[in-house]
CSV table of C-alpha atoms in Angstrom, one decimal:
chain,number,residue,atom,x,y,z
A,1,UNK,CA,199.9,111.5,165.5
A,2,UNK,CA,201.3,109.5,162.6
A,3,UNK,CA,200.0,109.9,159.1
A,4,UNK,CA,198.1,106.6,159.4
A,5,UNK,CA,196.5,107.6,162.7
A,6,UNK,CA,195.4,110.9,161.2
A,7,UNK,CA,194.0,109.3,158.1
A,8,UNK,CA,192.0,106.9,160.4
A,9,UNK,CA,190.8,109.9,162.5
A,10,UNK,CA,189.6,111.8,159.4
A,11,UNK,CA,187.9,108.7,158.0
A,12,UNK,CA,186.1,108.2,161.4
A,13,UNK,CA,185.0,111.8,161.5
A,14,UNK,CA,183.8,111.6,157.9
A,15,UNK,CA,181.7,108.5,158.6
A,16,UNK,CA,180.0,110.3,161.4
A,17,UNK,CA,179.6,113.8,160.0
A,18,UNK,CA,179.2,113.4,156.2
A,19,UNK,CA,175.5,112.5,156.3
A,20,UNK,CA,174.5,115.6,158.4
A,21,UNK,CA,176.9,117.8,156.4
A,22,UNK,CA,175.5,116.9,153.0
A,23,UNK,CA,171.9,117.1,154.2
A,24,UNK,CA,172.4,120.6,155.6
A,25,UNK,CA,174.2,121.7,152.5
A,26,UNK,CA,171.3,120.5,150.3
A,27,UNK,CA,169.0,122.7,152.5
A,28,UNK,CA,171.3,125.7,152.1
A,29,UNK,CA,172.3,125.3,148.4
A,30,UNK,CA,169.2,123.6,147.1
A,31,UNK,CA,171.4,121.5,144.8
A,32,UNK,CA,172.1,117.9,145.5
A,33,UNK,CA,175.2,117.6,143.2
A,34,UNK,CA,176.7,120.8,144.5
A,35,UNK,CA,176.1,119.8,148.1
A,36,UNK,CA,178.1,116.6,147.6
A,37,UNK,CA,180.9,118.4,145.8
A,38,UNK,CA,181.1,121.0,148.6
A,39,UNK,CA,181.3,118.2,151.2
A,40,UNK,CA,184.1,116.5,149.3
A,41,UNK,CA,185.9,119.9,149.1
A,42,UNK,CA,185.7,120.2,152.9
A,43,UNK,CA,187.0,116.7,153.3
A,44,UNK,CA,190.0,117.5,151.0
A,45,UNK,CA,190.7,120.6,153.1
A,46,UNK,CA,190.7,118.6,156.3
A,47,UNK,CA,193.2,116.1,154.8
A,48,UNK,CA,195.4,119.1,153.8
A,49,UNK,CA,195.2,121.1,157.0
A,50,UNK,CA,194.6,118.7,159.9
A,51,UNK,CA,198.1,117.1,159.6
A,52,UNK,CA,199.5,120.4,160.8
A,53,UNK,CA,196.7,121.9,162.9
A,54,UNK,CA,195.4,118.6,164.4
A,55,UNK,CA,191.8,117.4,164.4
A,56,UNK,CA,189.6,120.3,165.8
A,57,UNK,CA,187.5,119.9,168.9
A,58,UNK,CA,184.3,120.1,166.8
A,59,UNK,CA,185.3,118.6,163.4
A,60,UNK,CA,181.7,118.6,162.1
A,61,UNK,CA,181.4,122.4,162.6
A,62,UNK,CA,184.8,122.8,161.0
A,63,UNK,CA,183.8,120.9,157.9
A,64,UNK,CA,180.5,122.8,157.7
A,65,UNK,CA,182.3,126.2,158.0
A,66,UNK,CA,184.7,125.2,155.1
A,67,UNK,CA,181.8,123.9,153.0
A,68,UNK,CA,179.8,127.1,153.4
A,69,UNK,CA,182.8,129.3,152.5
A,70,UNK,CA,183.2,127.2,149.3
A,71,UNK,CA,179.5,127.5,148.6
A,72,UNK,CA,179.8,131.3,148.8
A,73,UNK,CA,182.8,131.2,146.5
A,74,UNK,CA,180.9,129.0,144.0
A,75,UNK,CA,177.9,131.3,143.9
A,76,UNK,CA,180.2,134.3,143.4
A,77,UNK,CA,181.8,132.6,140.5
A,78,UNK,CA,178.4,132.1,139.0
A,79,UNK,CA,177.7,135.8,139.3
A,80,UNK,CA,174.9,135.3,141.7
A,81,UNK,CA,176.8,136.2,144.8
A,82,UNK,CA,174.4,138.8,146.1
A,83,UNK,CA,171.3,136.6,146.1
A,84,UNK,CA,173.2,133.4,147.0
A,85,UNK,CA,175.1,135.2,149.9
A,86,UNK,CA,171.9,136.6,151.2
A,87,UNK,CA,170.2,133.2,151.1
A,88,UNK,CA,173.0,131.5,152.8
A,89,UNK,CA,173.2,134.3,155.4
A,90,UNK,CA,169.5,133.9,156.1
A,91,UNK,CA,169.7,130.2,156.5
A,92,UNK,CA,173.1,130.1,158.3
A,93,UNK,CA,171.6,130.2,161.8
A,94,UNK,CA,168.5,128.2,161.1
A,95,UNK,CA,167.4,126.2,164.1
A,96,UNK,CA,165.6,123.0,163.4
A,97,UNK,CA,162.3,123.2,165.3
A,98,UNK,CA,161.9,119.4,165.3
A,99,UNK,CA,158.5,117.7,165.3
A,100,UNK,CA,157.3,119.5,168.4
A,101,UNK,CA,155.8,122.4,166.3
A,102,UNK,CA,154.0,120.2,163.9
A,103,UNK,CA,154.1,116.4,163.9
A,104,UNK,CA,153.4,116.4,160.2
A,105,UNK,CA,156.5,118.5,159.3
A,106,UNK,CA,159.8,116.8,158.5
A,107,UNK,CA,162.3,119.2,160.0
A,108,UNK,CA,165.2,116.8,160.3
A,109,UNK,CA,167.7,117.7,157.6
A,110,UNK,CA,168.7,114.1,157.0
A,111,UNK,CA,165.2,112.8,156.8
A,112,UNK,CA,164.3,115.7,154.5
A,113,UNK,CA,167.1,114.7,152.2
A,114,UNK,CA,166.0,111.1,152.2
A,115,UNK,CA,162.6,112.1,150.9
A,116,UNK,CA,164.2,114.4,148.3
A,117,UNK,CA,166.3,111.6,147.0
A,118,UNK,CA,163.2,109.4,146.7
A,119,UNK,CA,161.7,111.8,144.2
A,120,UNK,CA,159.3,109.9,141.8
A,121,UNK,CA,161.3,111.0,138.8
A,122,UNK,CA,163.9,108.5,139.9
A,123,UNK,CA,163.6,104.7,139.6
A,124,UNK,CA,163.4,102.7,142.8
A,125,UNK,CA,167.0,101.5,142.4
A,126,UNK,CA,168.2,105.0,141.7
A,127,UNK,CA,166.4,106.4,144.8
A,128,UNK,CA,168.0,103.9,147.1
A,129,UNK,CA,171.4,104.2,145.4
A,130,UNK,CA,171.6,108.0,145.6
A,131,UNK,CA,170.4,108.0,149.2
A,132,UNK,CA,173.0,105.4,150.3
A,133,UNK,CA,175.6,107.5,148.6
A,134,UNK,CA,174.6,110.8,150.1
A,135,UNK,CA,173.3,109.9,153.5
A,136,UNK,CA,175.2,106.8,154.3
A,137,UNK,CA,178.5,107.9,152.7
A,138,UNK,CA,178.9,104.5,151.1
A,139,UNK,CA,181.3,104.1,148.3
A,140,UNK,CA,180.2,102.8,144.9
A,141,UNK,CA,181.9,99.5,145.7
A,142,UNK,CA,179.9,99.1,148.9
A,143,UNK,CA,176.6,100.0,147.3
A,144,UNK,CA,177.4,97.6,144.4
A,145,UNK,CA,177.8,94.8,146.9
A,146,UNK,CA,174.5,95.6,148.5
A,147,UNK,CA,172.8,95.4,145.0
A,148,UNK,CA,174.9,92.4,143.9
A,149,UNK,CA,175.9,94.4,140.8
A,150,UNK,CA,179.0,96.1,139.4
A,151,UNK,CA,180.7,99.4,140.5
A,152,UNK,CA,180.3,100.8,137.0
A,153,UNK,CA,176.6,100.3,137.1
A,154,UNK,CA,176.3,102.0,140.4
A,155,UNK,CA,178.5,104.9,139.4
A,156,UNK,CA,176.4,105.5,136.3
A,157,UNK,CA,173.2,105.2,138.3
A,158,UNK,CA,174.3,107.9,140.8
A,159,UNK,CA,175.3,110.3,138.0
A,160,UNK,CA,172.0,109.8,136.2
A,161,UNK,CA,170.0,110.3,139.4
A,162,UNK,CA,171.7,113.7,140.2
A,163,UNK,CA,171.2,114.8,136.6
A,164,UNK,CA,167.5,113.8,136.7
A,165,UNK,CA,166.9,115.8,139.9
A,166,UNK,CA,168.6,118.8,138.4
A,167,UNK,CA,166.7,118.6,135.1
A,168,UNK,CA,163.2,118.5,136.7
A,169,UNK,CA,164.2,121.2,139.2
A,170,UNK,CA,163.2,118.9,142.1
A,171,UNK,CA,162.1,121.0,145.1
A,172,UNK,CA,164.7,120.9,147.9
A,173,UNK,CA,162.0,120.9,150.6
A,174,UNK,CA,160.2,117.9,152.1
A,175,UNK,CA,157.2,116.8,150.1
A,176,UNK,CA,153.6,117.5,151.1
A,177,UNK,CA,151.7,114.8,153.0
A,178,UNK,CA,150.0,113.2,150.0
A,179,UNK,CA,153.3,113.0,148.0
A,180,UNK,CA,155.2,111.8,151.0
A,181,UNK,CA,153.0,108.8,151.2
A,182,UNK,CA,153.9,107.7,147.7
A,183,UNK,CA,157.6,107.9,148.5
A,184,UNK,CA,157.3,106.0,151.8
A,185,UNK,CA,158.2,102.6,150.3
A,186,UNK,CA,161.4,103.9,148.8
A,187,UNK,CA,162.3,105.6,152.1
A,188,UNK,CA,161.8,102.4,154.0
A,189,UNK,CA,164.0,100.6,151.5
A,190,UNK,CA,166.8,103.2,152.1
A,191,UNK,CA,166.5,102.8,155.8
A,192,UNK,CA,166.6,99.0,155.5
A,193,UNK,CA,169.8,99.0,153.4
A,194,UNK,CA,171.4,101.7,155.6
A,195,UNK,CA,170.8,99.6,158.7
A,196,UNK,CA,172.0,96.4,157.0
A,197,UNK,CA,175.3,98.1,156.0
A,198,UNK,CA,175.9,99.1,159.6
A,199,UNK,CA,174.8,95.7,160.9
A,200,UNK,CA,177.1,93.7,158.6
A,201,UNK,CA,179.6,95.9,156.8
A,202,UNK,CA,180.2,94.8,153.2
A,203,UNK,CA,183.8,95.8,153.2
A,204,UNK,CA,186.6,97.1,155.4
A,205,UNK,CA,188.2,95.9,158.7
A,206,UNK,CA,185.2,96.2,160.9
A,207,UNK,CA,182.4,93.7,161.2
A,208,UNK,CA,179.9,96.4,162.4
A,209,UNK,CA,179.4,100.1,161.7
A,210,UNK,CA,177.3,101.1,164.7
A,211,UNK,CA,176.9,104.8,163.5
A,212,UNK,CA,174.9,103.6,160.5
A,213,UNK,CA,172.7,101.4,162.6
A,214,UNK,CA,172.1,104.2,165.1
A,215,UNK,CA,171.2,106.7,162.3
A,216,UNK,CA,168.8,104.2,160.6
A,217,UNK,CA,167.1,103.5,163.9
A,218,UNK,CA,166.9,107.2,164.8
A,219,UNK,CA,165.3,108.1,161.4
A,220,UNK,CA,163.0,105.1,161.7
A,221,UNK,CA,161.7,106.3,165.0
A,222,UNK,CA,161.0,109.8,163.6
A,223,UNK,CA,159.3,108.3,160.6
A,224,UNK,CA,157.0,106.2,162.9
A,225,UNK,CA,155.8,109.5,164.4
A,226,UNK,CA,155.1,110.9,160.9
A,227,UNK,CA,153.3,107.9,159.6
A,228,UNK,CA,151.7,106.4,162.8
A,229,UNK,CA,149.2,104.2,160.9
A,230,UNK,CA,151.6,102.5,158.5
A,231,UNK,CA,152.3,98.9,159.6
A,232,UNK,CA,155.5,98.6,157.5
A,233,UNK,CA,157.0,101.6,159.2
A,234,UNK,CA,156.5,100.0,162.6
A,235,UNK,CA,157.6,96.7,161.2
A,236,UNK,CA,160.9,98.1,160.1
A,237,UNK,CA,161.4,99.9,163.4
A,238,UNK,CA,160.7,96.7,165.2
A,239,UNK,CA,163.2,94.8,163.0
A,240,UNK,CA,166.0,97.4,163.6
A,241,UNK,CA,165.4,97.6,167.3
A,242,UNK,CA,165.5,93.9,167.8
A,243,UNK,CA,168.6,93.4,165.6
A,244,UNK,CA,170.3,96.3,167.4
A,245,UNK,CA,169.7,94.6,170.7
A,246,UNK,CA,172.4,91.9,169.8
A,247,UNK,CA,175.1,94.4,168.9
A,248,UNK,CA,177.2,93.9,172.1
A,249,UNK,CA,177.2,90.1,171.6
A,250,UNK,CA,178.0,90.0,167.9
A,251,UNK,CA,181.8,90.5,168.3
A,252,UNK,CA,184.3,89.2,170.8
A,253,UNK,CA,186.9,91.2,172.7
A,254,UNK,CA,189.1,91.4,169.6
A,255,UNK,CA,186.3,92.6,167.3
A,256,UNK,CA,185.9,89.2,165.6
A,257,UNK,CA,182.4,88.1,164.6
A,258,UNK,CA,180.4,85.9,166.9
A,259,UNK,CA,177.6,83.9,165.1
A,260,UNK,CA,174.0,84.0,166.4
A,261,UNK,CA,173.9,80.6,168.0
A,262,UNK,CA,177.2,81.2,169.8
A,263,UNK,CA,176.3,84.6,171.3
A,264,UNK,CA,176.0,85.3,175.0
A,265,UNK,CA,172.3,86.1,175.2
A,266,UNK,CA,172.7,87.8,178.5
A,267,UNK,CA,174.5,90.6,176.6
A,268,UNK,CA,171.4,91.2,174.5
A,269,UNK,CA,169.9,94.6,175.3
A,270,UNK,CA,166.5,93.8,176.8
A,271,UNK,CA,165.2,97.4,176.5
A,272,UNK,CA,165.7,97.4,172.7
A,273,UNK,CA,164.1,94.0,172.6
A,274,UNK,CA,161.0,95.3,174.5
A,275,UNK,CA,160.9,98.3,172.2
A,276,UNK,CA,161.1,96.1,169.1
A,277,UNK,CA,158.4,93.7,170.3
A,278,UNK,CA,156.1,96.7,171.1
A,279,UNK,CA,156.7,98.1,167.6
A,280,UNK,CA,155.9,94.7,166.1
A,281,UNK,CA,152.7,94.4,168.2
A,282,UNK,CA,151.8,97.9,166.9
A,283,UNK,CA,152.4,96.8,163.3
A,284,UNK,CA,150.3,93.7,163.7
A,285,UNK,CA,147.4,95.5,165.5
A,286,UNK,CA,146.2,97.1,162.2
A,287,UNK,CA,145.0,93.6,161.0
A,288,UNK,CA,146.5,94.0,157.5
A,289,UNK,CA,148.4,91.3,155.6
A,290,UNK,CA,152.0,91.5,156.8
A,291,UNK,CA,154.5,93.1,154.5
A,292,UNK,CA,158.2,92.3,154.1
A,293,UNK,CA,159.4,94.3,157.1
A,294,UNK,CA,156.7,93.0,159.4
A,295,UNK,CA,157.6,89.4,158.4
A,296,UNK,CA,161.3,90.0,159.0
A,297,UNK,CA,160.5,91.6,162.4
A,298,UNK,CA,158.5,88.5,163.2
A,299,UNK,CA,161.6,86.4,162.4
A,300,UNK,CA,163.8,88.6,164.6
A,301,UNK,CA,161.2,88.3,167.4
A,302,UNK,CA,161.4,84.5,167.3
A,303,UNK,CA,165.2,84.8,168.1
A,304,UNK,CA,164.6,87.5,170.7
A,305,UNK,CA,162.1,85.5,172.6
A,306,UNK,CA,164.3,82.4,172.8
A,307,UNK,CA,166.4,82.5,176.0
A,308,UNK,CA,168.7,79.7,174.6
A,309,UNK,CA,169.3,78.6,171.0
A,310,UNK,CA,167.4,75.3,171.6
A,311,UNK,CA,164.3,77.3,172.4
A,312,UNK,CA,164.2,79.0,169.0
A,313,UNK,CA,161.0,78.2,167.0
A,314,UNK,CA,162.7,77.3,163.8
A,315,UNK,CA,159.6,75.9,162.3
A,316,UNK,CA,157.9,79.2,162.7
A,317,UNK,CA,160.9,81.0,161.2
A,318,UNK,CA,160.8,78.7,158.2
A,319,UNK,CA,157.1,79.6,157.7
A,320,UNK,CA,157.8,83.3,157.9
A,321,UNK,CA,160.7,83.0,155.4
A,322,UNK,CA,158.4,81.1,153.1
A,323,UNK,CA,155.8,83.9,153.2
A,324,UNK,CA,158.6,86.4,152.7
A,325,UNK,CA,160.0,84.5,149.7
A,326,UNK,CA,156.5,84.5,148.1
A,327,UNK,CA,156.1,88.2,148.7
A,328,UNK,CA,159.6,89.3,147.6
A,329,UNK,CA,160.8,86.6,145.1
A,330,UNK,CA,164.2,87.0,146.6
A,331,UNK,CA,166.9,84.3,146.3
A,332,UNK,CA,168.6,85.6,149.4
A,333,UNK,CA,165.3,85.0,151.4
A,334,UNK,CA,165.3,81.4,150.0
A,335,UNK,CA,168.8,80.9,151.3
A,336,UNK,CA,167.7,82.0,154.7
A,337,UNK,CA,164.8,79.7,154.5
A,338,UNK,CA,167.2,76.9,153.8
A,339,UNK,CA,169.0,77.6,157.0
A,340,UNK,CA,165.7,77.6,159.0
A,341,UNK,CA,164.7,74.3,157.4
A,342,UNK,CA,168.0,72.8,158.2
A,343,UNK,CA,167.5,73.7,161.9
A,344,UNK,CA,163.9,72.5,162.0
A,345,UNK,CA,164.0,69.4,159.7
A,346,UNK,CA,167.7,68.5,159.4
A,347,UNK,CA,170.7,69.7,157.4
A,348,UNK,CA,169.9,67.4,154.4
A,349,UNK,CA,166.6,69.2,153.9
A,350,UNK,CA,168.3,72.6,154.1
A,351,UNK,CA,171.1,71.6,151.8
A,352,UNK,CA,168.7,70.4,149.1
A,353,UNK,CA,167.1,73.9,149.0
A,354,UNK,CA,170.5,75.6,149.1
A,355,UNK,CA,171.7,73.4,146.2
A,356,UNK,CA,168.8,74.7,144.1
A,357,UNK,CA,170.1,78.2,144.4
A,358,UNK,CA,173.6,77.6,143.1
A,359,UNK,CA,172.7,78.4,139.5
A,360,UNK,CA,170.9,81.6,140.2
A,361,UNK,CA,172.9,84.5,138.6
A,362,UNK,CA,172.1,87.0,141.3
A,363,UNK,CA,173.8,84.7,143.9
A,364,UNK,CA,176.9,83.9,141.8
A,365,UNK,CA,179.2,86.2,143.8
A,366,UNK,CA,177.2,86.2,147.1
A,367,UNK,CA,179.5,84.8,149.7
A,368,UNK,CA,176.8,83.6,152.1
A,369,UNK,CA,175.6,80.9,149.7
A,370,UNK,CA,178.9,78.9,149.9
A,371,UNK,CA,179.1,79.8,153.6
A,372,UNK,CA,175.7,78.2,154.2
A,373,UNK,CA,176.5,75.2,152.1
A,374,UNK,CA,179.8,74.7,153.9
A,375,UNK,CA,178.0,74.7,157.2
A,376,UNK,CA,175.4,72.2,156.1
A,377,UNK,CA,178.0,70.0,154.4
A,378,UNK,CA,180.0,70.0,157.6
A,379,UNK,CA,177.0,68.9,159.6
A,380,UNK,CA,176.5,66.0,157.2
A,381,UNK,CA,180.1,64.9,157.5
A,382,UNK,CA,181.2,65.9,154.0
A,383,UNK,CA,184.2,67.7,155.3
A,384,UNK,CA,186.3,68.1,152.1
A,385,UNK,CA,183.3,69.7,150.3
A,386,UNK,CA,182.6,71.9,153.3
A,387,UNK,CA,186.2,73.2,153.5
A,388,UNK,CA,186.1,74.1,149.8
A,389,UNK,CA,182.9,76.0,150.3
A,390,UNK,CA,184.2,78.0,153.3
A,391,UNK,CA,187.3,78.9,151.4
A,392,UNK,CA,185.2,80.0,148.4
A,393,UNK,CA,183.1,82.1,150.7
A,394,UNK,CA,186.2,83.7,152.1
A,395,UNK,CA,187.4,84.6,148.7
A,396,UNK,CA,184.2,86.3,147.9
A,397,UNK,CA,183.6,88.5,150.9
A,398,UNK,CA,185.1,92.0,151.1
A,399,UNK,CA,185.0,92.2,154.9
A,400,UNK,CA,188.3,91.3,156.5
A,401,UNK,CA,186.7,90.1,159.8
A,402,UNK,CA,184.3,87.9,157.9
A,403,UNK,CA,187.1,86.5,155.7
A,404,UNK,CA,189.1,85.5,158.8
A,405,UNK,CA,186.1,83.8,160.4
A,406,UNK,CA,185.4,81.8,157.2
A,407,UNK,CA,189.0,80.7,156.9
A,408,UNK,CA,189.0,79.6,160.5
A,409,UNK,CA,185.9,77.5,159.8
A,410,UNK,CA,187.6,76.0,156.8
A,411,UNK,CA,190.6,75.1,158.9
A,412,UNK,CA,188.4,73.7,161.7
A,413,UNK,CA,186.6,71.5,159.2
A,414,UNK,CA,189.9,70.2,157.8
A,415,UNK,CA,191.1,69.4,161.3
């Protein structure tokens, strides 16, 4: 195995195992900052030892073993070795009972950590940022792209969040039922961003990161059993199930992106679609005004129900985006509404709305704005402007697959 191959192998292992590793270490050490440091120590040990020994058969267990040894060493250095060693020894063989013993008890390490990171002492942005860092393993650069802000801002936010949890002595167990309800919105926000990062990676060579999507869906399903009468929980699960159904059709044989209207719909996973539609029906059955996740699930359902692109109810999608825009005040939602309006009422109508968004600071570096404008300009025959917009979009994205697609579109418009 070459050095590059090994590095890719270690990176792949880390992507899969880091979330579970950090979550378990938080349970063992009861210290969020220490848990992340120990996980990073284990990663460094892997980079140092695996080139000679090779990747072990169970890399997750190897990383956990190293991290636990480092934890013991750390506690010994702090002159608390007897108590710390005893605690670690007692917890070492813990078996997670799962939700079978009590449907109200969050036994999953990862989900427990998510609620811990959504402690009310933290701001909403800090809660989401810290969880994306610890549970999704995203870099500060990737998180910054998700928030449309700078890496420096995100780095400082993570540091402050860890410090705040330490200062208040935040309990390292899952919160009680009444407190858990107050943290639910933040947890849903974390799941949403976690899934989105897997669905359309902000950076790197891959268009998709399926492990992140799978983890978000898994946690969403667990959360739905813990909060069975919360429409937004079922709405988010519905959205993720339906979006996941298109995974096989979203890339070609070479891993290049395939846009929605060009996808082979026979490759959409009908089981996931049925599960998603059932979750949406459950969310709507409570008769409450739809929240952001229920509205987005409704949009996804419009696509899922259409056997061909021509059957898509774009007028209904535009209405749902309008409701979502009123609820969220998001410029990104307005951009999506522009696309729906272009499909239902013509590209000129969509372009008029997209043009209104060009001066909004939050979208200044958002590559999908020039991408959408390029598409609409091309449909209107304004090819020179369209090419320039596609090229600008390509210069803004951090994902190599997406950049290649945008440059291909720019070249196609020029031809």
